[in-house]
Amino acid sequence: MSYLSISFSHKNTDIQTREKLAFPNEENKDRFLKQLVSDENVKEAILLSTCNRVEIITSVNSTDKASKAIIKKLSDYSKIDFDNLYDRADIYENDGAIHHLFSVASALDSLVIGETQIVGQLKDAFRFSLAKDYCDQNLPRALHYSFKCAAAVRNATSLGTGSVSVASTAVAKAKEIIGNTSGVKALVIGAGEMSELTIKHLLSSGFDVVLTSRDIKKAQMLADTYEQYVAVEEYSKLQDLLNEFPVMITATSAPYPIITQEMTKDCSFERYWFDIAVPRDIDDIESPNLMIYSVDDLQDIVNSNMSLRAEQAKTAYSIVNKMSLEFFEWLKSLEIEPVVKHMYLKADEIIEKKIKTALKKRFIRKDDEENIRKLCQTVIAEYLHQPQNQIKTISKENKCDIVVGTVQSIFGLKSDVNMSSSHDCEKFKIN
């Protein structure tokens, strides 16, 4: 088994490409994941699709064959040429795949370093695959360790504080442009998680917020969660609303643009629209006094953010490096421990056999049976203590399968022992 991650992000693709690669609903994700795990080279798969990235996280039999198969399926889905996708893709194998996963979970690979949404999005992607049986053991182990790594980074650094999301970056840009936000109305389109964050930052920046969504009940419920007043307008009024307010931020999950040239009127005042959805909510529009910012256009604030967080990022990467190594050591221990367990079980079988023979031949008395058994077990425990520790130490330095095979041969253990039998996946609880 090998770990394999294929990554398309703001680092290697433009927003037009990410739009075509995006998976806007669970039906698309489910269908794609089902296709992936049906391939003979792919054992488990998790799909992470956000506004800034598409990550295919897998455990595979052959990294080369699996990577080509996965990108071929992505090519079929997105209608992007295979060679184009293959050249763009960042492909990570084994150590590199785990290091990349831990970096993503810790928000070190994000457009905005330290943004707080990615670990939640990764947990949602994991839950989805786990519930659908697209991952079983290898990926859950890696994902849980990645969440542990992300928590360690948050505790050791201040990367998770301050303006650290695409939503907050968009609001920061709007505030920078507007200056005095008192009495300035900002329209938010959508009632999902990104809109929730957007409203929070708009209110804290002094804007008056107006919310609209196709789901008016969900919009009203979201508005009611804030202490400050958030106005809710019917989605049917969207065209009028667009041409009434100076600031608009849209973050829906629509698979196509919801704002078109026909909806846009010429206005005498300056307007600033922020499209933080992928696929984009705003079509290609030209209008006087209108500036449109997509996710990629927020790079100037992102660059400033990165320079301020550079020192913290060094600390975070050292944690990622350390925990990546720890993860593989832990995996090796999972393979060694069942062998050690079977060494003791084998010893117990011999002890029981010899005690029965000794009782039958009256070499020992029945009253002494339990004490003799405990004595034998104590002798075995002391005798195997050093070999046990040596096996664990050697397994970290050499190929684990060689160590396991040698020990099985020396002690006459069954070679078909299920190495994961005593380490069945936990009932994965995702906090």
Short mmCIF file of C-alpha atoms in Angstrom, two decimals, residues 95-412:
data_model
loop_
_atom_site.label_atom_id
_atom_site.label_comp_id
_atom_site.label_asym_id
_atom_site.label_seq_id
_atom_site.Cartn_x
_atom_site.Cartn_y
_atom_site.Cartn_z
CA ASP A 95 6.22 10.56 2.70
CA GLY A 96 5.48 13.50 0.41
CA ALA A 97 1.74 12.73 0.40
CA ILE A 98 1.57 12.65 4.19
CA HIS A 99 3.66 15.82 4.54
CA HIS A 100 1.38 17.57 2.02
CA LEU A 101 -1.77 16.34 3.80
CA PHE A 102 -0.49 17.60 7.15
CA SER A 103 0.44 20.96 5.55
CA VAL A 104 -3.03 21.30 4.05
CA ALA A 105 -4.75 20.40 7.34
CA SER A 106 -2.55 22.94 9.18
CA ALA A 107 -3.48 25.69 6.65
CA LEU A 108 0.13 26.09 5.54
CA ASP A 109 -0.73 25.37 1.90
CA SER A 110 -3.71 27.74 1.83
CA LEU A 111 -4.04 30.95 -0.17
CA VAL A 112 -4.29 32.70 3.19
CA ILE A 113 -1.73 31.07 5.50
CA GLY A 114 -3.37 30.00 8.74
CA GLU A 115 -6.98 30.27 7.53
CA THR A 116 -9.28 28.43 9.88
CA GLN A 117 -11.79 26.86 7.49
CA ILE A 118 -9.63 24.24 5.80
CA VAL A 119 -9.42 21.74 8.66
CA GLY A 120 -13.23 21.78 8.95
CA GLN A 121 -13.57 21.27 5.20
CA LEU A 122 -11.10 18.39 5.39
CA LYS A 123 -13.06 16.80 8.23
CA ASP A 124 -16.26 17.10 6.20
CA ALA A 125 -14.58 15.43 3.22
CA PHE A 126 -13.32 12.65 5.51
CA ARG A 127 -16.75 12.12 7.08
CA PHE A 128 -18.31 11.86 3.62
CA SER A 129 -15.88 9.17 2.40
CA LEU A 130 -16.06 7.29 5.69
CA ALA A 131 -19.87 7.24 5.62
CA LYS A 132 -19.87 6.03 2.01
CA ASP A 133 -17.18 3.36 2.69
CA TYR A 134 -14.72 4.98 0.28
CA CYS A 135 -12.06 4.84 3.00
CA ASP A 136 -11.50 2.10 5.52
CA GLN A 137 -8.25 2.00 7.46
CA ASN A 138 -5.20 3.53 5.80
CA LEU A 139 -6.70 6.96 5.08
CA PRO A 140 -8.51 7.26 8.44
CA ARG A 141 -5.18 6.70 10.17
CA ALA A 142 -3.57 9.44 8.08
CA LEU A 143 -6.48 11.86 8.43
CA HIS A 144 -6.67 11.53 12.21
CA TYR A 145 -2.95 12.18 12.48
CA SER A 146 -3.35 15.23 10.21
CA PHE A 147 -6.00 16.65 12.56
CA LYS A 148 -3.64 16.01 15.46
CA CYS A 149 -0.92 17.89 13.55
CA ALA A 150 -3.26 20.81 12.79
CA ALA A 151 -4.14 21.10 16.49
CA ALA A 152 -0.45 21.09 17.41
CA VAL A 153 0.21 23.92 14.92
CA ARG A 154 -2.70 25.97 16.27
CA ASN A 155 -1.50 25.52 19.85
CA ALA A 156 2.14 26.35 19.08
CA THR A 157 1.59 29.36 16.80
CA SER A 158 -0.72 32.33 16.29
CA LEU A 159 -1.48 31.41 12.67
CA GLY A 160 -5.14 30.78 13.42
CA THR A 161 -5.76 34.29 14.77
CA GLY A 162 -6.56 37.51 12.97
CA SER A 163 -7.73 37.93 9.38
CA VAL A 164 -7.10 34.45 8.10
CA SER A 165 -9.79 33.40 5.61
CA VAL A 166 -10.80 34.29 2.08
CA ALA A 167 -13.97 35.85 3.51
CA SER A 168 -12.08 38.00 6.00
CA THR A 169 -9.56 38.96 3.30
CA ALA A 170 -12.38 40.12 1.02
CA VAL A 171 -13.88 42.20 3.82
CA ALA A 172 -10.46 43.63 4.68
CA LYS A 173 -10.05 44.69 1.04
CA ALA A 174 -13.52 46.28 1.02
CA LYS A 175 -12.77 48.19 4.21
CA GLU A 176 -9.43 49.34 2.79
CA ILE A 177 -11.22 50.73 -0.29
CA ILE A 178 -14.22 52.29 1.48
CA GLY A 179 -12.36 53.80 4.43
CA ASN A 180 -15.14 54.97 6.73
CA THR A 181 -17.65 52.08 6.74
CA SER A 182 -20.21 53.71 9.04
CA GLY A 183 -23.63 53.57 7.37
CA VAL A 184 -22.23 51.78 4.30
CA LYS A 185 -24.44 48.88 3.21
CA ALA A 186 -22.93 45.62 2.04
CA LEU A 187 -24.93 42.94 0.26
CA VAL A 188 -24.15 39.27 0.98
CA ILE A 189 -25.49 36.59 -1.37
CA GLY A 190 -25.82 33.05 -0.01
CA ALA A 191 -26.53 31.56 3.41
CA GLY A 192 -23.78 28.97 3.72
CA GLU A 193 -20.66 28.75 5.87
CA MET A 194 -18.67 31.24 3.79
CA SER A 195 -21.50 33.78 3.94
CA GLU A 196 -21.72 33.30 7.70
CA LEU A 197 -18.04 34.20 8.03
CA THR A 198 -18.44 37.11 5.63
CA ILE A 199 -21.29 38.63 7.63
CA LYS A 200 -19.33 38.24 10.86
CA HIS A 201 -16.37 40.18 9.44
CA LEU A 202 -18.56 42.80 7.76
CA LEU A 203 -20.35 43.55 11.02
CA SER A 204 -17.09 43.76 12.97
CA SER A 205 -15.75 46.16 10.31
CA GLY A 206 -18.70 48.50 10.74
CA PHE A 207 -20.76 47.71 7.61
CA ASP A 208 -24.55 47.51 7.58
CA VAL A 209 -25.34 44.04 6.19
CA VAL A 210 -28.13 42.99 3.86
CA LEU A 211 -28.49 39.26 3.21
CA THR A 212 -30.27 37.48 0.38
CA SER A 213 -30.50 33.83 -0.62
CA ARG A 214 -32.66 31.49 -2.66
CA ASP A 215 -33.50 29.85 0.67
CA ILE A 216 -35.14 32.78 2.47
CA LYS A 217 -35.84 30.73 5.63
CA LYS A 218 -32.20 29.70 5.94
CA ALA A 219 -31.15 33.31 5.34
CA GLN A 220 -33.45 34.56 8.11
CA MET A 221 -32.19 31.90 10.52
CA LEU A 222 -28.62 32.95 9.76
CA ALA A 223 -29.44 36.63 10.23
CA ASP A 224 -31.05 35.90 13.60
CA THR A 225 -27.80 34.37 14.94
CA TYR A 226 -26.10 37.79 15.10
CA GLU A 227 -26.55 40.31 17.90
CA GLN A 228 -26.37 43.14 15.39
CA TYR A 229 -29.22 43.64 12.93
CA VAL A 230 -28.88 41.93 9.55
CA ALA A 231 -31.56 42.78 7.00
CA VAL A 232 -32.93 39.93 4.87
CA GLU A 233 -34.30 40.56 1.37
CA GLU A 234 -36.13 38.29 -1.06
CA TYR A 235 -33.91 36.73 -3.71
CA SER A 236 -36.35 37.97 -6.37
CA LYS A 237 -35.06 41.49 -5.64
CA LEU A 238 -31.45 40.54 -6.44
CA GLN A 239 -31.15 42.70 -9.55
CA ASP A 240 -32.33 45.81 -7.72
CA LEU A 241 -30.09 45.06 -4.74
CA LEU A 242 -27.03 44.69 -6.97
CA ASN A 243 -27.48 48.19 -8.30
CA GLU A 244 -28.27 49.79 -4.96
CA PHE A 245 -25.31 49.06 -2.65
CA PRO A 246 -21.61 49.96 -2.98
CA VAL A 247 -20.30 46.61 -1.66
CA MET A 248 -21.40 43.09 -2.56
CA ILE A 249 -19.84 39.76 -1.56
CA THR A 250 -21.20 36.56 -3.06
CA ALA A 251 -20.42 33.01 -1.94
CA THR A 252 -23.06 30.60 -3.20
CA SER A 253 -22.64 26.98 -4.30
CA ALA A 254 -24.33 27.58 -7.65
CA PRO A 255 -22.66 25.64 -10.50
CA TYR A 256 -23.06 28.59 -12.89
CA PRO A 257 -22.91 32.42 -12.72
CA ILE A 258 -25.92 33.91 -10.98
CA ILE A 259 -24.99 37.52 -11.80
CA THR A 260 -24.88 38.43 -15.48
CA GLN A 261 -24.30 41.47 -17.66
CA GLU A 262 -28.06 41.88 -18.20
CA MET A 263 -28.62 42.29 -14.45
CA THR A 264 -26.05 45.07 -14.15
CA LYS A 265 -27.12 48.67 -14.59
CA ASP A 266 -24.81 51.66 -14.94
CA CYS A 267 -24.56 53.50 -11.64
CA SER A 268 -23.17 56.92 -10.78
CA PHE A 269 -21.49 55.65 -7.58
CA GLU A 270 -18.53 53.31 -7.19
CA ARG A 271 -19.36 49.64 -6.66
CA TYR A 272 -17.07 46.85 -5.43
CA TRP A 273 -18.09 43.24 -5.92
CA PHE A 274 -16.22 40.32 -4.37
CA ASP A 275 -16.78 36.87 -5.82
CA ILE A 276 -15.38 34.32 -3.35
CA ALA A 277 -17.24 31.37 -4.85
CA VAL A 278 -15.76 28.63 -7.03
CA PRO A 279 -17.25 28.19 -9.59
CA ARG A 280 -17.63 31.96 -9.85
CA ASP A 281 -21.00 33.56 -9.17
CA ILE A 282 -20.28 36.61 -11.33
CA ASP A 283 -20.09 36.33 -15.11
CA ASP A 284 -17.70 38.43 -17.20
CA ILE A 285 -19.22 41.88 -16.73
CA GLU A 286 -18.20 45.38 -17.76
CA SER A 287 -19.90 48.43 -16.27
CA PRO A 288 -18.78 51.96 -15.38
CA ASN A 289 -17.70 52.46 -11.76
CA LEU A 290 -17.72 48.71 -11.09
CA MET A 291 -14.73 46.76 -9.79
CA ILE A 292 -14.99 42.96 -9.53
CA TYR A 293 -12.58 40.92 -7.39
CA SER A 294 -12.29 37.15 -7.63
CA VAL A 295 -10.46 34.88 -5.19
CA ASP A 296 -7.22 35.24 -7.12
CA ASP A 297 -7.43 39.06 -7.06
CA LEU A 298 -7.00 39.11 -3.28
CA GLN A 299 -3.35 38.15 -3.67
CA ASP A 300 -1.98 41.52 -2.47
CA ILE A 301 -3.53 41.12 0.98
CA VAL A 302 -2.49 37.48 0.97
CA ASN A 303 1.13 38.43 0.25
CA SER A 304 1.11 40.90 3.12
CA ASN A 305 -0.45 38.26 5.34
CA MET A 306 2.26 35.77 4.40
CA SER A 307 5.13 38.13 5.19
CA LEU A 308 3.68 38.86 8.63
CA ARG A 309 3.27 35.15 9.32
CA ALA A 310 6.57 33.94 7.89
CA GLU A 311 8.24 33.30 11.26
CA GLN A 312 5.18 31.53 12.61
CA ALA A 313 5.07 29.41 9.46
CA LYS A 314 8.66 28.21 10.09
CA THR A 315 7.59 26.90 13.48
CA ALA A 316 4.51 25.32 11.94
CA TYR A 317 6.49 23.55 9.23
CA SER A 318 8.89 22.13 11.80
CA ILE A 319 5.85 20.62 13.56
CA VAL A 320 4.58 19.19 10.26
CA ASN A 321 8.00 17.67 9.51
CA LYS A 322 8.25 16.13 12.98
CA MET A 323 4.73 14.70 12.97
CA SER A 324 5.10 13.31 9.43
CA LEU A 325 8.05 11.24 10.65
CA GLU A 326 6.16 10.25 13.80
CA PHE A 327 3.23 9.06 11.69
CA PHE A 328 5.32 6.57 9.74
CA GLU A 329 7.00 5.34 12.92
CA TRP A 330 3.55 4.82 14.40
CA LEU A 331 2.45 2.89 11.28
CA LYS A 332 5.46 0.61 11.61
CA SER A 333 4.62 -0.01 15.27
CA LEU A 334 1.14 -1.12 14.20
CA GLU A 335 2.74 -3.82 12.06
CA ILE A 336 5.24 -4.91 14.74
CA GLU A 337 2.91 -5.04 17.74
CA PRO A 338 0.70 -7.90 16.43
CA VAL A 339 3.88 -9.95 15.85
CA VAL A 340 5.04 -9.28 19.41
CA LYS A 341 1.58 -10.20 20.65
CA HIS A 342 1.73 -13.52 18.78
CA MET A 343 5.16 -14.22 20.28
CA TYR A 344 3.55 -14.08 23.73
CA LEU A 345 0.52 -16.09 22.58
CA LYS A 346 2.86 -18.75 21.21
CA ALA A 347 4.68 -18.81 24.55
CA ASP A 348 1.36 -19.16 26.42
CA GLU A 349 0.39 -22.12 24.21
CA ILE A 350 3.69 -23.86 25.06
CA ILE A 351 3.27 -23.14 28.80
CA GLU A 352 -0.26 -24.59 28.80
CA LYS A 353 0.85 -27.62 26.86
CA LYS A 354 3.78 -28.32 29.22
CA ILE A 355 1.68 -27.78 32.36
CA LYS A 356 -0.95 -30.23 31.14
CA THR A 357 1.76 -32.81 30.39
CA ALA A 358 3.38 -32.25 33.81
CA LEU A 359 0.02 -32.68 35.57
CA LYS A 360 -0.77 -35.80 33.59
CA LYS A 361 2.60 -37.36 34.46
CA ARG A 362 2.28 -36.06 38.04
CA PHE A 363 5.51 -34.07 37.84
CA ILE A 364 3.63 -31.22 39.58
CA ARG A 365 0.69 -31.08 41.96
CA LYS A 366 -2.67 -29.60 40.99
CA ASP A 367 -2.41 -27.13 43.87
CA ASP A 368 0.81 -25.73 42.38
CA GLU A 369 -0.53 -25.33 38.83
CA GLU A 370 -1.42 -21.61 39.00
CA ASN A 371 1.81 -20.59 40.72
CA ILE A 372 3.86 -22.53 38.16
CA ARG A 373 1.91 -20.92 35.33
CA LYS A 374 2.62 -17.42 36.72
CA LEU A 375 6.29 -18.28 37.17
CA CYS A 376 6.56 -19.47 33.55
CA GLN A 377 4.83 -16.35 32.28
CA THR A 378 7.19 -14.16 34.30
CA VAL A 379 10.21 -15.95 32.86
CA ILE A 380 8.87 -15.57 29.31
CA ALA A 381 8.05 -11.88 29.81
CA GLU A 382 11.57 -11.15 31.06
CA TYR A 383 13.14 -13.25 28.32
CA LEU A 384 11.17 -11.56 25.51
CA HIS A 385 11.45 -8.03 26.89
CA GLN A 386 14.75 -7.20 25.18
CA PRO A 387 13.90 -8.86 21.83
CA GLN A 388 10.59 -6.99 21.85
CA ASN A 389 12.31 -3.62 22.31
CA GLN A 390 14.96 -4.49 19.71
CA ILE A 391 12.32 -5.43 17.15
CA LYS A 392 10.55 -2.10 17.63
CA THR A 393 13.82 -0.19 17.33
CA ILE A 394 14.99 -2.06 14.22
CA SER A 395 11.61 -1.62 12.55
CA LYS A 396 12.15 2.17 12.55
CA GLU A 397 15.43 1.85 10.69
CA ASN A 398 14.73 -0.90 8.18
CA LYS A 399 11.93 -2.16 6.02
CA CYS A 400 9.27 -3.39 8.38
CA ASP A 401 8.23 -6.35 6.22
CA ILE A 402 11.78 -7.79 6.42
CA VAL A 403 11.78 -7.53 10.22
CA VAL A 404 8.30 -9.04 10.48
CA GLY A 405 9.15 -11.91 8.13
CA THR A 406 12.37 -12.74 9.97
CA VAL A 407 10.71 -12.77 13.40
CA GLN A 408 7.84 -14.91 12.12
CA SER A 409 10.34 -17.40 10.70
CA ILE A 410 12.53 -17.53 13.84
CA PHE A 411 9.62 -18.01 16.26
CA GLY A 412 7.54 -20.21 13.97
#
